[in-house]
Amino acid sequence: MKLSTKGRYAVMAMVDLASTSHGNPVALADIAERQEISLSYLEQLFAKLRRGGLVRSVRGPGGGYLLAHASDQTRISDIILAVDEPIRATRCAPGSPVGCRANKARCLTHDLWEELGNQIHLYLSSVTLANVVSRRVLGTSGVLEGAEAPLAEPMVAAQ
Amino acid sequence: MKLSTKGRYAVMAMVDLASTSHGNPVALADIAERQEISLSYLEQLFAKLRRGGLVRSVRGPGGGYLLAHASDQTRISDIILAVDEPIRATRCAPGSPVGCRANKARCLTHDLWEELGNQIHLYLSSVTLANVVSRRVLGTSGVLEGAEAPLAEPMVAAQ
DNA sequence: TAAATTCCGACTGCTTTTCTCGGGTATGGC
DNA sequence: GCCATACCCGAGAAAAGCAGTCGGAATTTA
């Protein structure tokens, strides 16, 4: 899980789309103006979002983009995963963590980064576009509802 | 809270220091060799760690670096904050979030990033150097032992 | 004094990120 | 059929940050 401005731009744009499209396509130019992001850059982001199945496009005049799913079905983590290339969190041998054992001193931190990635993914998976639009990102207690449930299924390596 | 390889190097080096120093100074050259990090680069990182009060230095032959505090008193979050410049998670007006209200459409995501930063900081604050050295980063359940105790002091905004 | 070690600042090459440009292609309205 | 609108695409420029280098200075031990 990578955190860069690219992912943030994508989320900002998706929030804009979710809050302005009431079933109608929204042109990228409008989003670009409201969010102050260059149109060409947005096009690149939305190309990835489309390939990731998060938005649908309508070409021609009156066209634009639509959410592929309802805003409460679109998780923030999906958006970030769609636009950001996965990165290698450790400098271990590519592929399996076999190379780690060769130099165990270096990879004591391996589990730490992996678990941190899990934590980030867990949080961003618990927030939907609808949550952000309605400004319900977190409860007042600082604890996210529904986030306490321990992971049942093995979490995908966050990378 | 920024997450880059610089912070990871710093944590790797601090883990190395914590696990090899038994009260004696450890020379950076030794850490550099074990962790395969260039000496000069390590020097830059440790300069920041020293300014951050995380390590003490001993000059001259037989010198090196010592943890300023016990390894179970040194939190991973402190290390990363010491070496990584804070980044602005949002492109709002610097300082207060006043500028946000001018263009509220752009800053719907403000709370989201802030809370994400809190989540990351919360996790990294719950892990100490001692945890990593003893490979107890997380339990098999995915829940960290000893991490349940909520921080008493107010959490710094992660930025 | 000589050697080991931290300390310091500037600079460089490299990679990644961010952004721009110049075109294409589909589509609806006249 | 034209044309404006809007998505689509790839190449590359500009900027930023990372990782490393270099040369030296200060401090301490032996």
Tab-separated table of C-alpha atoms (C1' of nucleotides) in Angstrom:
chain	number	residue	atom	x	y	z
A	1	MET	CA	0.000	0.000	0.000
A	2	LYS	CA	1.570	3.160	-1.194
A	3	LEU	CA	0.537	6.577	0.001
A	4	SER	CA	1.274	9.407	-2.379
A	5	THR	CA	-0.471	12.439	-3.731
A	6	LYS	CA	-1.550	10.394	-6.705
A	7	GLY	CA	-3.738	8.259	-4.493
A	8	ARG	CA	-5.017	11.327	-2.730
A	9	TYR	CA	-5.893	13.016	-5.997
A	10	ALA	CA	-7.756	9.924	-7.072
A	11	VAL	CA	-9.743	9.869	-3.857
A	12	MET	CA	-10.491	13.584	-4.080
A	13	ALA	CA	-11.724	13.144	-7.625
A	14	MET	CA	-13.823	10.123	-6.737
A	15	VAL	CA	-15.367	11.975	-3.824
A	16	ASP	CA	-16.152	14.836	-6.167
A	17	LEU	CA	-17.675	12.452	-8.661
A	18	ALA	CA	-19.752	10.719	-6.020
A	19	SER	CA	-21.068	13.968	-4.650
A	20	THR	CA	-21.868	15.724	-7.938
A	21	SER	CA	-23.108	12.893	-10.105
A	22	HIS	CA	-26.718	12.139	-9.361
A	23	GLY	CA	-26.868	9.341	-11.849
A	24	ASN	CA	-25.532	11.548	-14.638
A	25	PRO	CA	-22.082	11.408	-16.174
A	26	VAL	CA	-19.679	14.023	-14.879
A	27	ALA	CA	-17.074	15.462	-17.234
A	28	LEU	CA	-13.478	15.296	-16.112
A	29	ALA	CA	-13.028	18.957	-16.968
A	30	ASP	CA	-15.524	19.864	-14.255
A	31	ILE	CA	-13.802	17.725	-11.678
A	32	ALA	CA	-10.441	19.117	-12.727
A	33	GLU	CA	-11.636	22.656	-12.189
A	34	ARG	CA	-13.276	22.034	-8.832
A	35	GLN	CA	-10.399	19.983	-7.458
A	36	GLU	CA	-7.674	22.070	-9.094
A	37	ILE	CA	-6.013	19.114	-10.738
A	38	SER	CA	-4.752	19.253	-14.291
A	39	LEU	CA	-7.119	17.642	-16.761
A	40	SER	CA	-4.480	15.509	-18.418
A	41	TYR	CA	-3.330	14.166	-15.114
A	42	LEU	CA	-6.877	13.338	-14.112
A	43	GLU	CA	-7.356	11.504	-17.376
A	44	GLN	CA	-4.477	9.244	-16.505
A	45	LEU	CA	-5.883	8.562	-13.084
A	46	PHE	CA	-9.335	7.796	-14.418
A	47	ALA	CA	-7.896	5.480	-17.025
A	48	LYS	CA	-6.583	3.395	-14.167
A	49	LEU	CA	-9.794	3.686	-12.219
A	50	ARG	CA	-11.706	2.493	-15.257
A	51	ARG	CA	-9.381	-0.452	-15.763
A	52	GLY	CA	-9.839	-1.216	-12.095
A	53	GLY	CA	-13.594	-1.362	-12.588
A	54	LEU	CA	-14.323	1.542	-10.275
A	55	VAL	CA	-15.879	3.901	-12.832
A	56	ARG	CA	-17.658	3.667	-16.170
A	57	SER	CA	-17.148	6.124	-18.981
A	58	VAL	CA	-19.621	7.662	-21.402
A	59	ARG	CA	-18.087	9.167	-24.507
A	60	GLY	CA	-19.290	11.987	-26.642
A	61	PRO	CA	-21.052	15.217	-25.755
A	62	GLY	CA	-22.818	15.051	-22.451
A	63	GLY	CA	-20.551	12.205	-21.516
A	64	GLY	CA	-18.236	11.802	-18.609
A	65	TYR	CA	-17.693	9.318	-15.829
A	66	LEU	CA	-20.027	7.411	-13.568
A	67	LEU	CA	-19.355	5.374	-10.488
A	68	ALA	CA	-19.419	1.714	-11.407
A	69	HIS	CA	-20.912	0.873	-8.027
A	70	ALA	CA	-22.875	2.714	-5.386
A	71	SER	CA	-20.788	5.064	-3.310
A	72	ASP	CA	-21.270	2.929	-0.213
A	73	GLN	CA	-19.862	-0.018	-2.123
A	74	THR	CA	-16.667	1.742	-3.154
A	75	ARG	CA	-13.884	1.502	-0.615
A	76	ILE	CA	-11.079	3.996	-0.383
A	77	SER	CA	-8.535	1.194	-0.447
A	78	ASP	CA	-9.821	0.110	-3.837
A	79	ILE	CA	-9.207	3.563	-5.231
A	80	ILE	CA	-5.657	3.744	-3.978
A	81	LEU	CA	-4.818	0.248	-5.100
A	82	ALA	CA	-6.168	1.069	-8.559
A	83	VAL	CA	-3.973	4.102	-9.167
A	84	ASP	CA	-0.822	3.374	-7.191
A	85	GLU	CA	1.619	0.758	-8.260
A	86	PRO	CA	2.362	-1.639	-5.433
A	87	ILE	CA	5.756	-1.059	-3.935
A	88	ARG	CA	8.135	-3.392	-2.282
A	89	ALA	CA	8.217	-2.448	1.380
A	90	THR	CA	11.398	-4.354	2.082
A	91	ARG	CA	14.605	-4.795	0.187
A	92	CYS	CA	14.449	-8.546	0.566
A	93	ALA	CA	14.877	-10.934	-2.302
A	94	PRO	CA	11.979	-10.547	-4.703
A	95	GLY	CA	9.213	-13.084	-4.521
A	96	SER	CA	9.320	-15.208	-1.446
A	97	PRO	CA	10.812	-14.123	1.873
A	98	VAL	CA	13.389	-16.867	1.484
A	99	GLY	CA	16.224	-14.435	0.964
A	100	CYS	CA	15.450	-12.929	4.316
A	101	ARG	CA	16.816	-15.864	6.224
A	102	ALA	CA	20.156	-15.435	4.558
A	103	ASN	CA	20.579	-12.157	6.379
A	104	LYS	CA	18.238	-12.348	9.286
A	105	ALA	CA	19.649	-9.263	10.911
A	106	ARG	CA	18.409	-7.139	8.069
A	107	CYS	CA	14.922	-8.495	8.003
A	108	LEU	CA	13.928	-8.244	11.624
A	109	THR	CA	11.719	-5.426	10.499
A	110	HIS	CA	10.025	-7.426	7.775
A	111	ASP	CA	7.007	-8.379	9.867
A	112	LEU	CA	6.684	-4.844	11.106
A	113	TRP	CA	6.219	-3.329	7.659
A	114	GLU	CA	3.939	-6.075	6.593
A	115	GLU	CA	1.712	-5.564	9.573
A	116	LEU	CA	1.768	-1.810	9.093
A	117	GLY	CA	0.570	-2.324	5.538
A	118	ASN	CA	-2.190	-4.497	6.881
A	119	GLN	CA	-3.222	-1.817	9.334
A	120	ILE	CA	-3.375	0.834	6.644
A	121	HIS	CA	-5.302	-1.423	4.345
A	122	LEU	CA	-7.659	-2.363	7.127
A	123	TYR	CA	-8.481	1.227	7.839
A	124	LEU	CA	-8.871	2.313	4.239
A	125	SER	CA	-11.036	-0.715	3.549
A	126	SER	CA	-13.361	0.307	6.314
A	127	VAL	CA	-14.103	3.698	4.772
A	128	THR	CA	-16.320	4.069	1.731
A	129	LEU	CA	-16.841	6.961	-0.624
A	130	ALA	CA	-20.239	7.476	0.971
A	131	ASN	CA	-18.582	7.824	4.367
A	132	VAL	CA	-16.330	10.571	3.112
A	133	VAL	CA	-19.075	12.403	1.256
A	134	SER	CA	-21.249	12.448	4.353
A	135	ARG	CA	-18.233	13.461	6.430
A	136	ARG	CA	-18.569	10.381	8.583
A	137	VAL	CA	-14.989	9.326	8.433
A	138	LEU	CA	-14.617	8.451	12.051
A	139	GLY	CA	-16.648	8.278	15.203
A	140	THR	CA	-16.037	10.833	17.912
A	141	SER	CA	-14.276	8.224	19.990
A	142	GLY	CA	-11.600	7.935	17.395
A	143	VAL	CA	-12.446	4.293	16.970
A	144	LEU	CA	-13.927	3.302	13.699
A	145	GLU	CA	-17.128	1.362	13.870
A	146	GLY	CA	-16.714	-2.076	12.392
A	147	ALA	CA	-12.968	-1.884	12.362
A	148	GLU	CA	-12.469	-3.823	15.565
A	149	ALA	CA	-13.398	-7.143	14.044
A	150	PRO	CA	-10.174	-9.089	13.706
A	151	LEU	CA	-9.382	-10.231	10.241
A	152	ALA	CA	-10.809	-13.633	9.550
A	153	GLU	CA	-9.385	-14.159	6.105
A	154	PRO	CA	-5.660	-13.794	5.583
A	155	MET	CA	-4.906	-10.249	4.582
A	156	VAL	CA	-3.337	-9.742	1.235
A	157	ALA	CA	0.253	-8.691	1.612
A	158	ALA	CA	0.095	-4.975	1.535
A	159	GLN	CA	3.235	-4.302	-0.415
B	1	MET	CA	3.647	10.817	8.938
B	2	LYS	CA	5.646	9.884	5.919
B	3	LEU	CA	6.498	6.361	4.998
B	4	SER	CA	9.613	5.972	2.903
B	5	THR	CA	12.676	3.837	2.770
B	6	LYS	CA	14.514	6.423	4.782
B	7	GLY	CA	12.337	5.711	7.774
B	8	ARG	CA	12.722	2.007	7.186
B	9	TYR	CA	16.500	2.312	7.099
B	10	ALA	CA	16.410	4.206	10.330
B	11	VAL	CA	14.289	1.540	11.974
B	12	MET	CA	16.518	-1.223	10.649
B	13	ALA	CA	19.551	0.541	12.027
B	14	MET	CA	17.922	1.155	15.390
B	15	VAL	CA	16.861	-2.472	15.624
B	16	ASP	CA	20.420	-3.456	14.835
B	17	LEU	CA	21.715	-1.090	17.470
B	18	ALA	CA	19.268	-2.325	20.067
B	19	SER	CA	20.098	-5.949	19.413
B	20	THR	CA	23.892	-5.654	19.278
B	21	SER	CA	24.614	-3.038	21.894
B	22	HIS	CA	24.626	-4.565	25.325
B	23	GLY	CA	25.329	-1.303	27.013
B	24	ASN	CA	28.354	-0.628	24.841
B	25	PRO	CA	28.609	1.893	22.034
B	26	VAL	CA	28.164	0.441	18.565
B	27	ALA	CA	30.116	1.958	15.685
B	28	LEU	CA	28.120	3.042	12.680
B	29	ALA	CA	30.528	1.213	10.403
B	30	ASP	CA	29.424	-2.084	11.937
B	31	ILE	CA	25.750	-1.284	11.489
B	32	ALA	CA	26.391	-0.141	7.958
B	33	GLU	CA	28.019	-3.427	7.063
B	34	ARG	CA	25.388	-5.618	8.671
B	35	GLN	CA	22.451	-3.699	7.255
B	36	GLU	CA	24.094	-2.989	3.909
B	37	ILE	CA	23.554	0.730	4.144
B	38	SER	CA	26.242	3.193	3.155
B	39	LEU	CA	28.113	4.628	6.098
B	40	SER	CA	27.713	8.228	5.056
B	41	TYR	CA	24.007	7.795	4.611
B	42	LEU	CA	23.727	6.222	8.046
B	43	GLU	CA	25.605	9.143	9.487
B	44	GLN	CA	22.947	11.470	8.167
B	45	LEU	CA	20.185	9.381	9.655
B	46	PHE	CA	21.871	9.132	13.036
B	47	ALA	CA	22.464	12.853	13.090
B	48	LYS	CA	18.702	13.250	12.993
B	49	LEU	CA	18.154	10.503	15.529
B	50	ARG	CA	20.576	12.194	17.851
B	51	ARG	CA	18.886	15.575	17.456
B	52	GLY	CA	15.631	13.796	18.165
B	53	GLY	CA	17.011	12.503	21.438
B	54	LEU	CA	16.735	8.848	20.468
B	55	VAL	CA	20.430	7.983	20.621
B	56	ARG	CA	23.558	9.212	22.369
B	57	SER	CA	26.946	9.341	20.725
B	58	VAL	CA	30.398	8.552	22.055
B	59	ARG	CA	33.260	9.928	20.028
B	60	GLY	CA	36.711	8.615	19.569
B	61	PRO	CA	38.055	5.086	19.334
B	62	GLY	CA	35.730	2.553	20.915
B	63	GLY	CA	32.974	5.037	20.488
B	64	GLY	CA	29.736	4.732	18.633
B	65	TYR	CA	26.071	5.120	19.389
B	66	LEU	CA	23.929	4.094	22.311
B	67	LEU	CA	20.185	4.063	22.708
B	68	ALA	CA	19.178	7.071	24.722
B	69	HIS	CA	16.399	5.065	26.330
B	70	ALA	CA	15.672	1.405	26.924
B	71	SER	CA	14.540	-0.442	23.850
B	72	ASP	CA	11.083	-0.966	25.287
B	73	GLN	CA	10.801	2.782	25.739
B	74	THR	CA	11.634	3.626	22.149
B	75	ARG	CA	8.642	3.608	19.854
B	76	ILE	CA	8.888	3.026	16.136
B	77	SER	CA	6.857	6.136	15.498
B	78	ASP	CA	9.496	8.236	17.233
B	79	ILE	CA	12.155	6.915	14.898
B	80	ILE	CA	10.212	7.659	11.766
B	81	LEU	CA	9.210	11.108	12.955
B	82	ALA	CA	12.845	11.879	13.710
B	83	VAL	CA	14.224	11.091	10.256
B	84	ASP	CA	11.350	11.811	7.905
B	85	GLU	CA	10.236	15.290	7.192
B	86	PRO	CA	6.561	15.647	7.880
B	87	ILE	CA	4.591	15.976	4.705
B	88	ARG	CA	1.444	17.872	4.141
B	89	ALA	CA	-1.240	15.287	3.522
B	90	THR	CA	-3.614	17.829	2.117
B	91	ARG	CA	-3.096	20.721	-0.226
B	92	CYS	CA	-5.053	23.040	1.996
B	93	ALA	CA	-3.845	26.451	3.010
B	94	PRO	CA	-0.831	26.072	5.246
B	95	GLY	CA	-1.345	26.337	8.950
B	96	SER	CA	-4.927	26.210	9.981
B	97	PRO	CA	-7.655	24.470	8.027
B	98	VAL	CA	-9.271	27.832	7.425
B	99	GLY	CA	-8.550	27.777	3.728
B	100	CYS	CA	-10.486	24.561	3.495
B	101	ARG	CA	-13.812	26.240	3.990
B	102	ALA	CA	-13.196	28.467	1.002
B	103	ASN	CA	-13.285	25.437	-1.233
B	104	LYS	CA	-15.104	22.841	0.749
B	105	ALA	CA	-15.435	20.530	-2.226
B	106	ARG	CA	-11.696	20.056	-2.276
B	107	CYS	CA	-11.354	19.265	1.364
B	108	LEU	CA	-13.976	16.657	1.902
B	109	THR	CA	-11.083	14.260	2.179
B	110	HIS	CA	-9.287	16.311	4.798
B	111	ASP	CA	-10.639	14.368	7.754
B	112	LEU	CA	-9.928	11.114	6.004
B	113	TRP	CA	-6.205	11.765	5.639
B	114	GLU	CA	-5.952	13.140	9.109
B	115	GLU	CA	-7.568	10.078	10.571
B	116	LEU	CA	-5.432	7.804	8.435
B	117	GLY	CA	-2.368	9.530	9.798
B	118	ASN	CA	-3.707	8.949	13.279
B	119	GLN	CA	-4.205	5.279	12.571
B	120	ILE	CA	-0.666	4.873	11.276
B	121	HIS	CA	0.751	6.787	14.181
B	122	LEU	CA	-1.335	4.779	16.602
B	123	TYR	CA	0.007	1.522	15.295
B	124	LEU	CA	3.628	2.611	15.100
B	125	SER	CA	3.365	4.046	18.593
B	126	SER	CA	2.224	0.713	19.882
B	127	VAL	CA	5.352	-1.061	18.701
B	128	THR	CA	8.670	-0.616	20.461
B	129	LEU	CA	12.176	-1.488	19.428
B	130	ALA	CA	12.065	-4.298	21.963
B	131	ASN	CA	8.990	-5.715	20.253
B	132	VAL	CA	10.734	-5.851	16.923
B	133	VAL	CA	13.945	-7.297	18.309
B	134	SER	CA	12.038	-10.090	20.020
B	135	ARG	CA	9.998	-10.592	16.840
B	136	ARG	CA	6.810	-9.900	18.682
B	137	VAL	CA	5.411	-7.437	16.262
B	138	LEU	CA	2.023	-9.011	16.210
B	139	GLY	CA	0.346	-11.975	17.748
B	140	THR	CA	-1.036	-14.742	15.627
B	141	SER	CA	-4.449	-13.251	16.075
B	142	GLY	CA	-3.318	-10.086	14.419
B	143	VAL	CA	-3.797	-8.193	17.643
B	144	LEU	CA	-0.793	-6.721	19.314
B	145	GLU	CA	-0.117	-7.659	22.896
B	146	GLY	CA	0.285	-4.666	25.089
B	147	ALA	CA	-1.007	-2.391	22.418
B	148	GLU	CA	-4.456	-2.188	23.825
B	149	ALA	CA	-3.493	0.402	26.382
B	150	PRO	CA	-4.662	3.642	24.812
B	151	LEU	CA	-2.201	6.476	24.759
B	152	ALA	CA	-2.973	8.832	27.550
B	153	GLU	CA	-1.440	11.922	26.060
B	154	PRO	CA	-3.128	13.562	23.068
B	155	MET	CA	-1.952	12.223	19.764
B	156	VAL	CA	0.086	14.510	17.616
B	157	ALA	CA	-1.544	15.212	14.294
B	158	ALA	CA	0.200	12.943	11.900
B	159	GLN	CA	0.383	15.253	8.934
C	1	DT	C1'	51.023	11.778	17.838
C	2	DA	C1'	48.267	8.360	15.367
C	3	DA	C1'	44.155	6.077	14.787
C	4	DA	C1'	39.280	5.608	15.359
C	5	DT	C1'	35.195	7.515	15.360
C	6	DT	C1'	31.568	10.923	15.247
C	7	DC	C1'	30.216	15.266	12.990
C	8	DC	C1'	29.122	18.356	9.077
C	9	DG	C1'	27.889	20.454	4.616
C	10	DA	C1'	27.810	20.394	-0.077
C	11	DC	C1'	27.155	18.072	-4.182
C	12	DT	C1'	25.811	14.388	-7.680
C	13	DG	C1'	23.457	10.771	-10.138
C	14	DC	C1'	19.332	8.305	-10.255
C	15	DT	C1'	14.671	7.093	-9.891
C	16	DT	C1'	10.047	8.230	-9.206
C	17	DT	C1'	6.450	11.322	-9.287
C	18	DT	C1'	3.908	14.848	-11.261
C	19	DC	C1'	2.511	17.157	-15.068
C	20	DT	C1'	2.282	18.649	-20.158
C	21	DC	C1'	1.670	18.118	-24.956
C	22	DG	C1'	-0.126	16.572	-29.168
C	23	DG	C1'	-2.605	14.035	-31.079
C	24	DG	C1'	-6.425	10.136	-31.675
C	25	DT	C1'	-11.503	8.101	-31.257
C	26	DA	C1'	-16.389	7.754	-30.156
C	27	DT	C1'	-20.843	10.225	-29.973
C	28	DG	C1'	-24.677	13.420	-29.979
C	29	DG	C1'	-26.832	17.601	-32.044
C	30	DC	C1'	-27.437	20.599	-35.913
D	1	DG	C1'	-22.117	15.104	-42.857
D	2	DC	C1'	-20.112	18.354	-39.960
D	3	DC	C1'	-18.608	19.776	-35.643
D	4	DA	C1'	-18.221	20.340	-30.854
D	5	DT	C1'	-17.715	17.586	-26.840
D	6	DA	C1'	-15.606	14.455	-24.332
D	7	DC	C1'	-12.965	10.317	-23.505
D	8	DC	C1'	-8.555	7.878	-24.857
D	9	DC	C1'	-3.508	7.257	-25.380
D	10	DG	C1'	1.541	7.521	-25.452
D	11	DA	C1'	5.746	10.086	-25.328
D	12	DG	C1'	8.254	12.912	-22.876
D	13	DA	C1'	9.512	17.236	-19.854
D	14	DA	C1'	9.962	19.138	-15.276
D	15	DA	C1'	10.405	18.679	-10.520
D	16	DA	C1'	11.224	16.402	-6.386
D	17	DG	C1'	13.163	13.167	-3.341
D	18	DC	C1'	16.232	9.333	-2.440
D	19	DA	C1'	20.546	7.171	-1.875
D	20	DG	C1'	25.022	7.764	-1.989
D	21	DT	C1'	29.665	10.341	-2.336
D	22	DC	C1'	33.273	13.328	-1.033
D	23	DG	C1'	36.280	15.952	1.688
D	24	DG	C1'	37.150	17.517	5.591
D	25	DA	C1'	36.825	18.892	10.826
D	26	DA	C1'	36.365	17.773	15.788
D	27	DT	C1'	36.920	14.624	19.567
D	28	DT	C1'	38.764	10.934	22.177
D	29	DT	C1'	41.636	6.722	23.225
D	30	DA	C1'	45.941	4.529	23.299
